[in-house]
Amino acid sequence: MINITENNKKDCCGCTACASACPKNCISMVCDSEGFKYPKIDIKLCIDCGVCEKVCPVINSEKNEELPEKAYIVRNTNPDIVKNSTSGGAVTAFCEEILSKNGIIFGGAFDKNFEVKHMSAEKTEDLKIFRSSKYVQSDLTDTFKRVKKSLDDGRYVMFTGTPCQVEGLLKYLKKPYEKLFTVDFVCRAVPSPLVWKKYKELKTKKYNSEITYANFREKTYGYHSANLTLRFANGKKSIENTKTDYMLKSFFDGVCSRPSCNDCAFRKVKRVSDLTVFDCWNITRYVPDLADDDKGYTAVIIQSEKGSQMLKDVSKKLIMHKADVDTLIKNDGFMAVQNPDVHPKRSQYFEMLNSGVPLDRIVKELIPVKASRKIFGKFKGILYKTGMLKQMKKLKKH
Ligand SMILES: Cc1cc2nc3c(=O)[nH]c(=O)nc-3n(C[C@H](O)[C@H](O)[C@H](O)COP(=O)(O)OP(=O)(O)OC[C@H]3O[C@@H](n4cnc5c(N)ncnc54)[C@H](O)[C@@H]3O)c2cc1C
């Protein structure tokens, strides 16, 4: 029987495979004080059948020695899709292909309260809910069961998620399904949904208005200077970058990640997914005669024959450049193999959060934003409009 306690939380990635597979429905996913969900077993109903352990991707993590051989750097041919996606808008092209076969798409999205959940879409116009990364652990709820139901009904299904979510889904399904297509991403870590909740509350109070739009990676000042942008019902807007925003800084400093992310069983180059996607920050290293226009490219590693076929099928929708897997991982995808350290102030951060200290005060005290960064952030819009930001980036590169 799965038994997650205060002492072994790092052994649970929260993928819901155990709760979804339990024949007695006696496992529920319950939030802890940090805002992460863990399985809780109703002992009175449990028959100790061991199914929960058999489907757990952490206990049974695949150890694939054989490395993937092919990778590409791609960009969607539709500029609007690129603009609204995290990097090159590759994922939308894969979704469209599955929809063209009357399929159904599952992926991380915002619900109406801007909580991050796995949601589904069956129409091309609805694919916008998936675009752009949400740097919060998404709540899967009953997604695994819904994926299985759709597959059992004979439909094509695409599932995108963290490497642990994809491996958890495949363990839960037990057998391969020809019509299932999975995409995972290189994943630094998943931040706490509680921190995101506190962040939204802080911003709602500051702007004295409801949030109507959120984007963790808006390309307002280009791909290389992405911002967390919020819009409010009163017409106001908050734009902060990775160095100044309380949520982004907490994520990138690794102070509010799920414990399992520091000892991730899925940080490997060869995955169980069909394709692995991630940010390609260094296009000119792979295609030297291409000027970096700061719009974004997606790196894609082919993990299976289905993945290879998908890239052929969508080749008209993507501009594609071949790349070497090793070089791509070293330059851009090192988070695929390198576990981040546990932040020394992590416990203090959550203690303060739970005792009601506002997020801005916690960040200022534990992971302070440099004054120079704040000033730079304030003038970024002007620097961008006058072209000076581009010049500064060029100088920094040399
Ligand atoms: C939590 C997180 C951490 C990441 N860490 C890294 C990293 O360290 N290095 C790196 O290179 N890339 C990382 N990525 C991946 C990267 O941000 C892009 O997803 C990738 O470049 C593909 O971009 P795209 O433009 O092709 O797709 P997009 O159109 O941006 O599609 C994004 C896809 O991811 C799904 N998604 C978004 N948020 C979540 C979520 N919270 N949980 C599950 N699924 C979600 C969407 O449903 C959609 O299918 C991370 C993504 C997330 C969500």
Tab-separated table of C-alpha atoms and ligand atoms in Angstrom:
chain	number	residue	atom	x	y	z
A	1	MET	CA	0.000	0.000	0.000
A	2	ILE	CA	1.268	3.493	-0.861
A	3	ASN	CA	2.069	5.320	2.353
A	4	ILE	CA	3.212	8.918	1.992
A	5	THR	CA	4.049	10.616	5.281
A	6	GLU	CA	5.902	13.784	6.333
A	7	ASN	CA	9.156	11.802	6.023
A	8	ASN	CA	8.921	10.481	2.457
A	9	LYS	CA	7.144	13.229	0.526
A	10	LYS	CA	9.940	13.309	-2.034
A	11	ASP	CA	8.793	9.822	-3.130
A	12	CYS	CA	5.488	11.167	-4.455
A	13	CYS	CA	5.182	13.323	-7.581
A	14	GLY	CA	1.384	13.684	-7.150
A	15	CYS	CA	0.594	12.150	-10.543
A	16	THR	CA	-2.717	10.526	-9.394
A	17	ALA	CA	-1.922	7.100	-10.950
A	18	CYS	CA	-2.543	5.352	-7.591
A	19	ALA	CA	-5.810	7.193	-6.881
A	20	SER	CA	-7.067	6.605	-10.444
A	21	ALA	CA	-6.217	2.874	-10.424
A	22	CYS	CA	-7.509	1.934	-6.968
A	23	PRO	CA	-10.280	-0.680	-7.492
A	24	LYS	CA	-11.935	0.374	-4.228
A	25	ASN	CA	-11.726	4.127	-4.926
A	26	CYS	CA	-10.282	4.493	-1.461
A	27	ILE	CA	-7.417	6.869	-2.376
A	28	SER	CA	-8.043	10.594	-2.445
A	29	MET	CA	-5.522	13.297	-3.329
A	30	VAL	CA	-5.282	15.688	-0.378
A	31	CYS	CA	-3.462	19.041	-0.165
A	32	ASP	CA	-0.700	19.452	2.410
A	33	SER	CA	0.234	22.727	4.113
A	34	GLU	CA	2.500	23.653	1.158
A	35	GLY	CA	-0.362	23.283	-1.329
A	36	PHE	CA	0.806	20.023	-2.971
A	37	LYS	CA	-1.513	17.021	-3.263
A	38	TYR	CA	-0.627	13.586	-1.865
A	39	PRO	CA	-2.539	10.284	-1.809
A	40	LYS	CA	-4.484	9.549	1.355
A	41	ILE	CA	-5.790	6.015	1.810
A	42	ASP	CA	-9.023	5.183	3.597
A	43	ILE	CA	-7.696	2.175	5.525
A	44	LYS	CA	-11.202	0.920	6.293
A	45	LEU	CA	-11.862	0.389	2.575
A	46	CYS	CA	-8.377	-0.711	1.466
A	47	ILE	CA	-8.079	-4.429	0.568
A	48	ASP	CA	-4.270	-4.257	0.314
A	49	CYS	CA	-4.324	-5.446	-3.318
A	50	GLY	CA	-1.075	-3.601	-4.126
A	51	VAL	CA	-2.388	-1.975	-7.340
A	52	CYS	CA	-1.396	1.501	-6.083
A	53	GLU	CA	2.236	0.428	-5.773
A	54	LYS	CA	2.231	-1.350	-9.143
A	55	VAL	CA	1.144	1.794	-11.017
A	56	CYS	CA	3.344	4.263	-9.121
A	57	PRO	CA	5.824	5.746	-11.644
A	58	VAL	CA	8.284	6.696	-8.882
A	59	ILE	CA	8.511	3.124	-7.535
A	60	ASN	CA	8.572	1.655	-11.054
A	61	SER	CA	10.386	4.386	-12.969
A	62	GLU	CA	11.570	3.219	-16.412
A	63	LYS	CA	15.331	2.968	-16.737
A	64	ASN	CA	15.939	3.335	-20.434
A	65	GLU	CA	19.619	3.137	-21.327
A	66	GLU	CA	19.188	3.651	-25.066
A	67	LEU	CA	19.383	7.342	-25.968
A	68	PRO	CA	17.124	9.104	-28.479
A	69	GLU	CA	18.887	9.814	-31.733
A	70	LYS	CA	16.951	12.566	-33.435
A	71	ALA	CA	16.079	16.101	-32.465
A	72	TYR	CA	14.828	19.216	-34.222
A	73	ILE	CA	14.482	22.892	-33.489
A	74	VAL	CA	11.132	24.030	-34.759
A	75	ARG	CA	8.841	27.007	-35.120
A	76	ASN	CA	5.179	27.102	-36.066
A	77	THR	CA	4.558	28.762	-39.460
A	78	ASN	CA	1.657	30.721	-37.917
A	79	PRO	CA	3.155	33.885	-36.289
A	80	ASP	CA	0.135	34.363	-33.985
A	81	ILE	CA	0.603	30.892	-32.539
A	82	VAL	CA	4.332	31.560	-31.982
A	83	LYS	CA	3.542	34.878	-30.291
A	84	ASN	CA	1.136	33.263	-27.834
A	85	SER	CA	3.128	30.105	-27.124
A	86	THR	CA	6.013	29.636	-24.707
A	87	SER	CA	8.714	29.076	-27.300
A	88	GLY	CA	8.102	28.079	-30.944
A	89	GLY	CA	4.479	26.951	-30.763
A	90	ALA	CA	5.299	23.334	-31.644
A	91	VAL	CA	2.746	21.843	-29.242
A	92	THR	CA	-0.200	23.514	-31.029
A	93	ALA	CA	0.826	21.872	-34.325
A	94	PHE	CA	0.732	18.432	-32.650
A	95	CYS	CA	-2.657	19.203	-31.067
A	96	GLU	CA	-4.093	20.267	-34.452
A	97	GLU	CA	-2.941	17.008	-36.046
A	98	ILE	CA	-4.710	14.942	-33.353
A	99	LEU	CA	-7.858	17.096	-33.683
A	100	SER	CA	-7.854	16.495	-37.455
A	101	LYS	CA	-8.434	12.813	-36.596
A	102	ASN	CA	-11.428	13.715	-34.420
A	103	GLY	CA	-9.238	13.345	-31.331
A	104	ILE	CA	-9.294	14.948	-27.900
A	105	ILE	CA	-6.520	16.978	-26.267
A	106	PHE	CA	-5.589	17.058	-22.586
A	107	GLY	CA	-3.103	19.569	-21.185
A	108	GLY	CA	-2.365	22.089	-18.429
A	109	ALA	CA	-4.580	25.209	-18.610
A	110	PHE	CA	-6.104	27.959	-16.469
A	111	ASP	CA	-9.657	27.477	-15.234
A	112	LYS	CA	-11.956	30.493	-14.740
A	113	ASN	CA	-10.269	31.294	-11.409
A	114	PHE	CA	-6.791	31.031	-12.974
A	115	GLU	CA	-6.068	27.818	-11.100
A	116	VAL	CA	-3.871	25.460	-13.117
A	117	LYS	CA	-5.678	22.258	-14.038
A	118	HIS	CA	-5.554	19.631	-16.751
A	119	MET	CA	-8.409	20.438	-19.119
A	120	SER	CA	-9.577	19.047	-22.463
A	121	ALA	CA	-10.355	20.509	-25.874
A	122	GLU	CA	-11.928	19.116	-29.017
A	123	LYS	CA	-11.984	22.193	-31.281
A	124	THR	CA	-9.097	24.087	-32.872
A	125	GLU	CA	-10.379	27.428	-31.527
A	126	ASP	CA	-10.153	26.052	-27.973
A	127	LEU	CA	-6.456	25.130	-28.220
A	128	LYS	CA	-5.485	28.601	-26.995
A	129	ILE	CA	-6.168	27.480	-23.391
A	130	PHE	CA	-3.075	25.267	-23.528
A	131	ARG	CA	-0.639	27.752	-25.057
A	132	SER	CA	2.140	29.102	-22.868
A	133	SER	CA	3.605	27.373	-19.812
A	134	LYS	CA	1.945	27.771	-16.433
A	135	TYR	CA	4.667	27.472	-13.821
A	136	VAL	CA	2.510	25.771	-11.184
A	137	GLN	CA	1.813	22.071	-10.599
A	138	SER	CA	-1.342	21.382	-12.543
A	139	ASP	CA	-4.207	19.577	-10.820
A	140	LEU	CA	-4.985	16.424	-12.802
A	141	THR	CA	-8.290	15.644	-10.993
A	142	ASP	CA	-9.842	12.719	-12.957
A	143	THR	CA	-7.870	13.293	-16.188
A	144	PHE	CA	-6.265	9.815	-16.252
A	145	LYS	CA	-9.695	8.152	-16.109
A	146	ARG	CA	-10.997	10.465	-18.835
A	147	VAL	CA	-7.995	9.677	-21.057
A	148	LYS	CA	-8.637	5.930	-20.604
A	149	LYS	CA	-12.348	6.328	-21.344
A	150	SER	CA	-11.630	8.225	-24.580
A	151	LEU	CA	-9.075	5.605	-25.662
A	152	ASP	CA	-11.439	2.749	-24.824
A	153	ASP	CA	-14.066	4.546	-26.950
A	154	GLY	CA	-11.590	4.274	-29.827
A	155	ARG	CA	-10.631	7.957	-30.031
A	156	TYR	CA	-7.256	9.568	-30.704
A	157	VAL	CA	-5.961	11.257	-27.540
A	158	MET	CA	-3.076	13.643	-26.965
A	159	PHE	CA	-1.820	14.208	-23.415
A	160	THR	CA	0.784	16.853	-22.545
A	161	GLY	CA	2.297	17.137	-19.100
A	162	THR	CA	5.352	16.985	-16.888
A	163	PRO	CA	7.553	13.894	-17.347
A	164	CYS	CA	6.138	12.417	-14.104
A	165	GLN	CA	2.549	12.984	-15.246
A	166	VAL	CA	3.204	11.271	-18.585
A	167	GLU	CA	4.972	8.309	-16.976
A	168	GLY	CA	2.209	8.096	-14.350
A	169	LEU	CA	-0.468	8.048	-17.051
A	170	LEU	CA	1.256	5.251	-18.975
A	171	LYS	CA	1.681	3.169	-15.798
A	172	TYR	CA	-1.998	3.687	-14.947
A	173	LEU	CA	-3.098	2.643	-18.466
A	174	LYS	CA	-1.042	-0.565	-18.106
A	175	LYS	CA	-1.112	-1.404	-21.836
A	176	PRO	CA	-0.001	0.551	-24.913
A	177	TYR	CA	-2.696	2.308	-26.931
A	178	GLU	CA	-1.993	2.930	-30.614
A	179	LYS	CA	-4.146	6.079	-30.626
A	180	LEU	CA	-2.505	7.723	-27.602
A	181	PHE	CA	0.066	10.439	-28.276
A	182	THR	CA	2.073	11.881	-25.376
A	183	VAL	CA	4.242	14.980	-25.130
A	184	ASP	CA	6.318	15.843	-22.081
A	185	PHE	CA	8.648	18.768	-21.512
A	186	VAL	CA	11.975	19.388	-19.896
A	187	CYS	CA	10.807	20.404	-16.451
A	188	ARG	CA	12.853	22.443	-13.998
A	189	ALA	CA	10.302	21.795	-11.219
A	190	VAL	CA	6.650	22.393	-10.404
A	191	PRO	CA	5.935	25.288	-8.013
A	192	SER	CA	3.277	25.183	-5.318
A	193	PRO	CA	-0.355	25.965	-6.237
A	194	LEU	CA	-0.641	27.597	-2.785
A	195	VAL	CA	2.084	30.117	-3.662
A	196	TRP	CA	0.249	30.920	-6.920
A	197	LYS	CA	-2.983	31.407	-4.933
A	198	LYS	CA	-1.261	33.790	-2.495
A	199	TYR	CA	0.354	35.633	-5.419
A	200	LYS	CA	-3.019	36.147	-7.123
A	201	GLU	CA	-4.523	37.386	-3.849
A	202	LEU	CA	-1.656	39.847	-3.383
A	203	LYS	CA	-2.018	41.228	-6.912
A	204	THR	CA	-5.827	41.408	-6.721
A	205	LYS	CA	-5.485	43.471	-3.534
A	206	LYS	CA	-2.752	45.709	-4.946
A	207	TYR	CA	-4.650	46.475	-8.154
A	208	ASN	CA	-8.005	46.471	-6.341
A	209	SER	CA	-9.574	44.495	-9.186
A	210	GLU	CA	-10.221	40.937	-10.396
A	211	ILE	CA	-7.673	39.211	-12.637
A	212	THR	CA	-9.007	38.728	-16.160
A	213	TYR	CA	-5.853	37.440	-17.902
A	214	ALA	CA	-2.628	35.729	-16.826
A	215	ASN	CA	0.426	34.653	-18.821
A	216	PHE	CA	3.654	33.393	-17.245
A	217	ARG	CA	5.638	33.813	-20.451
A	218	GLU	CA	4.217	36.788	-22.358
A	219	LYS	CA	6.587	37.883	-25.110
A	220	THR	CA	5.832	41.590	-24.608
A	221	TYR	CA	9.544	42.490	-24.875
A	222	GLY	CA	10.541	39.453	-26.933
A	223	TYR	CA	11.150	35.747	-26.221
A	224	HIS	CA	14.386	36.296	-24.316
A	225	SER	CA	12.773	38.795	-21.910
A	226	ALA	CA	9.482	37.032	-21.193
A	227	ASN	CA	7.249	38.410	-18.428
A	228	LEU	CA	4.527	37.276	-16.118
A	229	THR	CA	1.677	39.513	-17.231
A	230	LEU	CA	-1.643	39.982	-15.457
A	231	ARG	CA	-4.567	42.064	-16.667
A	232	PHE	CA	-7.346	43.287	-14.400
A	233	ALA	CA	-11.041	44.062	-14.799
A	234	ASN	CA	-10.337	47.778	-14.189
A	235	GLY	CA	-8.051	47.902	-17.268
A	236	LYS	CA	-4.779	47.922	-15.309
A	237	LYS	CA	-1.853	45.639	-16.155
A	238	SER	CA	1.029	44.121	-14.168
A	239	ILE	CA	4.177	43.153	-16.125
A	240	GLU	CA	7.118	41.716	-14.190
A	241	ASN	CA	10.124	39.696	-15.325
A	242	THR	CA	11.936	36.625	-13.962
A	243	LYS	CA	14.165	38.792	-11.777
A	244	THR	CA	11.500	41.084	-10.310
A	245	ASP	CA	8.287	39.063	-10.131
A	246	TYR	CA	7.545	37.374	-6.771
A	247	MET	CA	6.051	34.271	-8.426
A	248	LEU	CA	8.609	33.870	-11.217
A	249	LYS	CA	11.506	34.555	-8.856
A	250	SER	CA	10.173	31.951	-6.390
A	251	PHE	CA	9.968	29.458	-9.279
A	252	PHE	CA	13.353	30.144	-10.859
A	253	ASP	CA	15.135	30.309	-7.467
A	254	GLY	CA	13.537	26.927	-6.686
A	255	VAL	CA	12.255	27.972	-3.282
A	256	CYS	CA	8.689	26.667	-3.647
A	257	SER	CA	9.088	23.479	-5.702
A	258	ARG	CA	7.462	20.150	-4.927
A	259	PRO	CA	9.893	18.057	-2.802
A	260	SER	CA	10.016	15.253	-5.429
A	261	CYS	CA	11.417	17.722	-7.994
A	262	ASN	CA	14.793	17.868	-6.216
A	263	ASP	CA	15.163	14.126	-6.523
A	264	CYS	CA	13.231	13.617	-9.743
A	265	ALA	CA	12.992	10.045	-11.015
A	266	PHE	CA	12.129	11.303	-14.514
A	267	ARG	CA	15.090	13.574	-15.172
A	268	LYS	CA	16.545	11.668	-18.091
A	269	VAL	CA	17.081	12.147	-21.809
A	270	LYS	CA	15.208	9.021	-22.915
A	271	ARG	CA	11.577	9.383	-21.886
A	272	VAL	CA	8.474	7.194	-22.185
A	273	SER	CA	6.678	9.983	-24.107
A	274	ASP	CA	6.517	10.242	-27.904
A	275	LEU	CA	8.077	13.715	-28.022
A	276	THR	CA	9.928	15.875	-25.489
A	277	VAL	CA	9.765	19.652	-25.951
A	278	PHE	CA	11.703	22.518	-24.376
A	279	ASP	CA	12.955	26.045	-24.863
A	280	CYS	CA	15.658	26.611	-27.466
A	281	TRP	CA	17.432	29.777	-26.320
A	282	ASN	CA	20.436	29.470	-28.639
A	283	ILE	CA	19.172	29.060	-32.202
A	284	THR	CA	22.311	30.624	-33.740
A	285	ARG	CA	24.496	27.872	-32.235
A	286	TYR	CA	22.655	25.300	-34.353
A	287	VAL	CA	21.796	27.374	-37.424
A	288	PRO	CA	24.596	30.002	-37.578
A	289	ASP	CA	23.300	31.808	-40.666
A	290	LEU	CA	19.911	32.469	-39.016
A	291	ALA	CA	19.528	35.779	-37.157
A	292	ASP	CA	17.781	35.367	-33.792
A	293	ASP	CA	14.603	37.418	-34.204
A	294	ASP	CA	13.688	36.946	-30.498
A	295	LYS	CA	10.367	35.251	-31.286
A	296	GLY	CA	11.203	31.792	-29.923
A	297	TYR	CA	11.969	28.255	-31.080
A	298	THR	CA	10.967	24.920	-29.554
A	299	ALA	CA	13.523	22.116	-29.185
A	300	VAL	CA	11.948	18.703	-29.875
A	301	ILE	CA	13.470	15.303	-29.092
A	302	ILE	CA	11.950	12.305	-30.862
A	303	GLN	CA	11.318	9.556	-28.322
A	304	SER	CA	9.352	7.007	-30.384
A	305	GLU	CA	8.292	5.953	-33.865
A	306	LYS	CA	4.942	7.695	-33.247
A	307	GLY	CA	6.844	10.880	-32.402
A	308	SER	CA	8.837	10.605	-35.627
A	309	GLN	CA	5.655	10.093	-37.663
A	310	MET	CA	4.013	13.108	-35.965
A	311	LEU	CA	6.857	15.390	-37.074
A	312	LYS	CA	6.466	14.129	-40.664
A	313	ASP	CA	2.695	14.681	-40.516
A	314	VAL	CA	3.004	18.281	-39.290
A	315	SER	CA	6.029	19.207	-41.408
A	316	LYS	CA	3.956	21.747	-43.428
A	317	LYS	CA	3.032	23.569	-40.215
A	318	LEU	CA	6.562	23.807	-38.812
A	319	ILE	CA	9.858	25.316	-39.912
A	320	MET	CA	12.336	22.601	-38.885
A	321	HIS	CA	16.110	22.498	-38.332
A	322	LYS	CA	17.899	19.257	-37.463
A	323	ALA	CA	19.961	19.261	-34.247
A	324	ASP	CA	22.214	16.919	-32.343
A	325	VAL	CA	20.514	15.505	-29.214
A	326	ASP	CA	23.616	15.761	-26.987
A	327	THR	CA	24.436	19.330	-27.977
A	328	LEU	CA	20.824	20.399	-27.550
A	329	ILE	CA	20.664	18.935	-24.035
A	330	LYS	CA	23.998	20.535	-23.070
A	331	ASN	CA	23.138	24.003	-24.395
A	332	ASP	CA	19.420	24.274	-23.740
A	333	GLY	CA	17.952	21.232	-22.023
A	334	PHE	CA	20.286	20.644	-19.090
A	335	MET	CA	17.299	20.651	-16.723
A	336	ALA	CA	16.397	17.335	-18.397
A	337	VAL	CA	19.267	15.699	-16.549
A	338	GLN	CA	20.280	18.004	-13.693
A	339	ASN	CA	18.347	17.998	-10.401
A	340	PRO	CA	18.164	21.441	-8.767
A	341	ASP	CA	19.375	21.626	-5.132
A	342	VAL	CA	16.847	22.054	-2.333
A	343	HIS	CA	16.750	25.803	-1.596
A	344	PRO	CA	18.258	26.437	1.878
A	345	LYS	CA	15.388	28.789	2.764
A	346	ARG	CA	12.574	26.566	1.501
A	347	SER	CA	11.239	25.566	4.971
A	348	GLN	CA	11.374	29.170	6.185
A	349	TYR	CA	9.542	30.322	3.034
A	350	PHE	CA	6.614	27.944	3.655
A	351	GLU	CA	6.587	28.621	7.423
A	352	MET	CA	6.194	32.344	6.724
A	353	LEU	CA	3.554	31.696	4.053
A	354	ASN	CA	1.528	29.528	6.440
A	355	SER	CA	1.743	32.071	9.219
A	356	GLY	CA	0.123	34.683	6.994
A	357	VAL	CA	3.147	36.767	5.930
A	358	PRO	CA	2.362	38.301	2.492
A	359	LEU	CA	4.346	36.871	-0.438
A	360	ASP	CA	6.051	40.184	-1.271
A	361	ARG	CA	7.478	40.384	2.265
A	362	ILE	CA	8.649	36.764	2.170
A	363	VAL	CA	10.459	37.281	-1.145
A	364	LYS	CA	11.978	40.593	0.006
A	365	GLU	CA	13.307	38.929	3.145
A	366	LEU	CA	14.429	35.530	1.834
A	367	ILE	CA	15.257	35.959	-1.872
A	368	PRO	CA	15.501	39.741	-2.338
A	369	VAL	CA	15.092	41.374	-5.714
A	370	LYS	CA	18.127	43.568	-6.559
A	371	ALA	CA	17.362	47.324	-6.663
A	372	SER	CA	19.114	47.618	-10.065
A	373	ARG	CA	16.796	44.920	-11.442
A	374	LYS	CA	13.720	46.794	-10.211
A	375	ILE	CA	14.856	50.017	-11.874
A	376	PHE	CA	15.726	48.156	-15.092
A	377	GLY	CA	12.281	46.467	-14.993
A	378	LYS	CA	10.535	49.860	-14.721
A	379	PHE	CA	12.248	51.216	-17.851
A	380	LYS	CA	12.150	48.003	-19.888
A	381	GLY	CA	9.147	49.137	-21.928
A	382	ILE	CA	10.933	52.322	-23.053
A	383	LEU	CA	14.181	50.424	-23.733
A	384	TYR	CA	12.232	47.907	-25.835
A	385	LYS	CA	10.328	50.532	-27.851
A	386	THR	CA	13.493	52.522	-28.636
A	387	GLY	CA	15.420	49.378	-29.692
A	388	MET	CA	17.924	49.858	-26.867
A	389	LEU	CA	16.969	46.544	-25.212
A	390	LYS	CA	18.032	44.693	-28.376
A	391	GLN	CA	21.369	46.549	-28.431
A	392	MET	CA	21.954	45.770	-24.748
A	393	LYS	CA	21.266	42.064	-25.324
A	394	LYS	CA	23.695	42.058	-28.267
A	395	LEU	CA	26.426	43.670	-26.123
A	396	LYS	CA	25.792	41.154	-23.311
A	397	LYS	CA	26.273	38.254	-25.760
A	398	HIS	CA	29.706	39.513	-26.939
B	1	LIG	C1	6.274	23.686	-14.903
B	1	LIG	C2	7.083	23.776	-16.176
B	1	LIG	C3	8.479	23.762	-16.116
B	1	LIG	C4	9.247	23.852	-17.282
B	1	LIG	N1	10.624	23.859	-17.186
B	1	LIG	C5	11.376	23.990	-18.311
B	1	LIG	C6	12.809	24.049	-18.242
B	1	LIG	O1	13.401	23.997	-17.155
B	1	LIG	N2	13.513	24.181	-19.400
B	1	LIG	C7	12.893	24.230	-20.624
B	1	LIG	O2	13.579	24.363	-21.636
B	1	LIG	N3	11.544	24.155	-20.719
B	1	LIG	C8	10.765	24.038	-19.601
B	1	LIG	N4	9.394	23.953	-19.708
B	1	LIG	C9	8.783	23.767	-21.048
B	1	LIG	C10	8.631	25.038	-21.871
B	1	LIG	O3	8.194	26.075	-21.008
B	1	LIG	C11	7.620	24.877	-23.028
B	1	LIG	O4	6.533	24.083	-22.614
B	1	LIG	C12	8.186	24.277	-24.266
B	1	LIG	O5	9.239	25.092	-24.714
B	1	LIG	C13	7.144	24.075	-25.385
B	1	LIG	O6	6.747	25.304	-25.873
B	1	LIG	P1	5.741	25.464	-27.142
B	1	LIG	O7	5.769	26.897	-27.524
B	1	LIG	O8	6.080	24.492	-28.190
B	1	LIG	O9	4.356	24.981	-26.501
B	1	LIG	P2	3.200	25.773	-25.773
B	1	LIG	O10	2.182	26.191	-26.752
B	1	LIG	O11	3.709	26.764	-24.879
B	1	LIG	O12	2.498	24.565	-25.003
B	1	LIG	C14	2.700	24.283	-23.674
B	1	LIG	C15	2.077	22.915	-23.370
B	1	LIG	O13	2.367	22.606	-22.002
B	1	LIG	C16	1.173	22.347	-21.300
B	1	LIG	N5	1.322	22.936	-19.966
B	1	LIG	C17	1.466	24.247	-19.648
B	1	LIG	N6	1.610	24.393	-18.325
B	1	LIG	C18	1.525	23.163	-17.799
B	1	LIG	C19	1.590	22.658	-16.474
B	1	LIG	N7	1.762	23.447	-15.425
B	1	LIG	N8	1.475	21.322	-16.292
B	1	LIG	C20	1.283	20.496	-17.336
B	1	LIG	N9	1.228	20.922	-18.610
B	1	LIG	C21	1.346	22.227	-18.832
B	1	LIG	C22	0.054	23.005	-22.085
B	1	LIG	O14	-1.151	22.347	-21.883
B	1	LIG	C23	0.566	22.871	-23.518
B	1	LIG	O15	0.173	21.631	-24.023
B	1	LIG	C24	8.598	23.916	-18.553
B	1	LIG	C25	7.194	23.932	-18.605
B	1	LIG	C26	6.435	23.877	-17.443
B	1	LIG	C27	4.919	23.907	-17.534
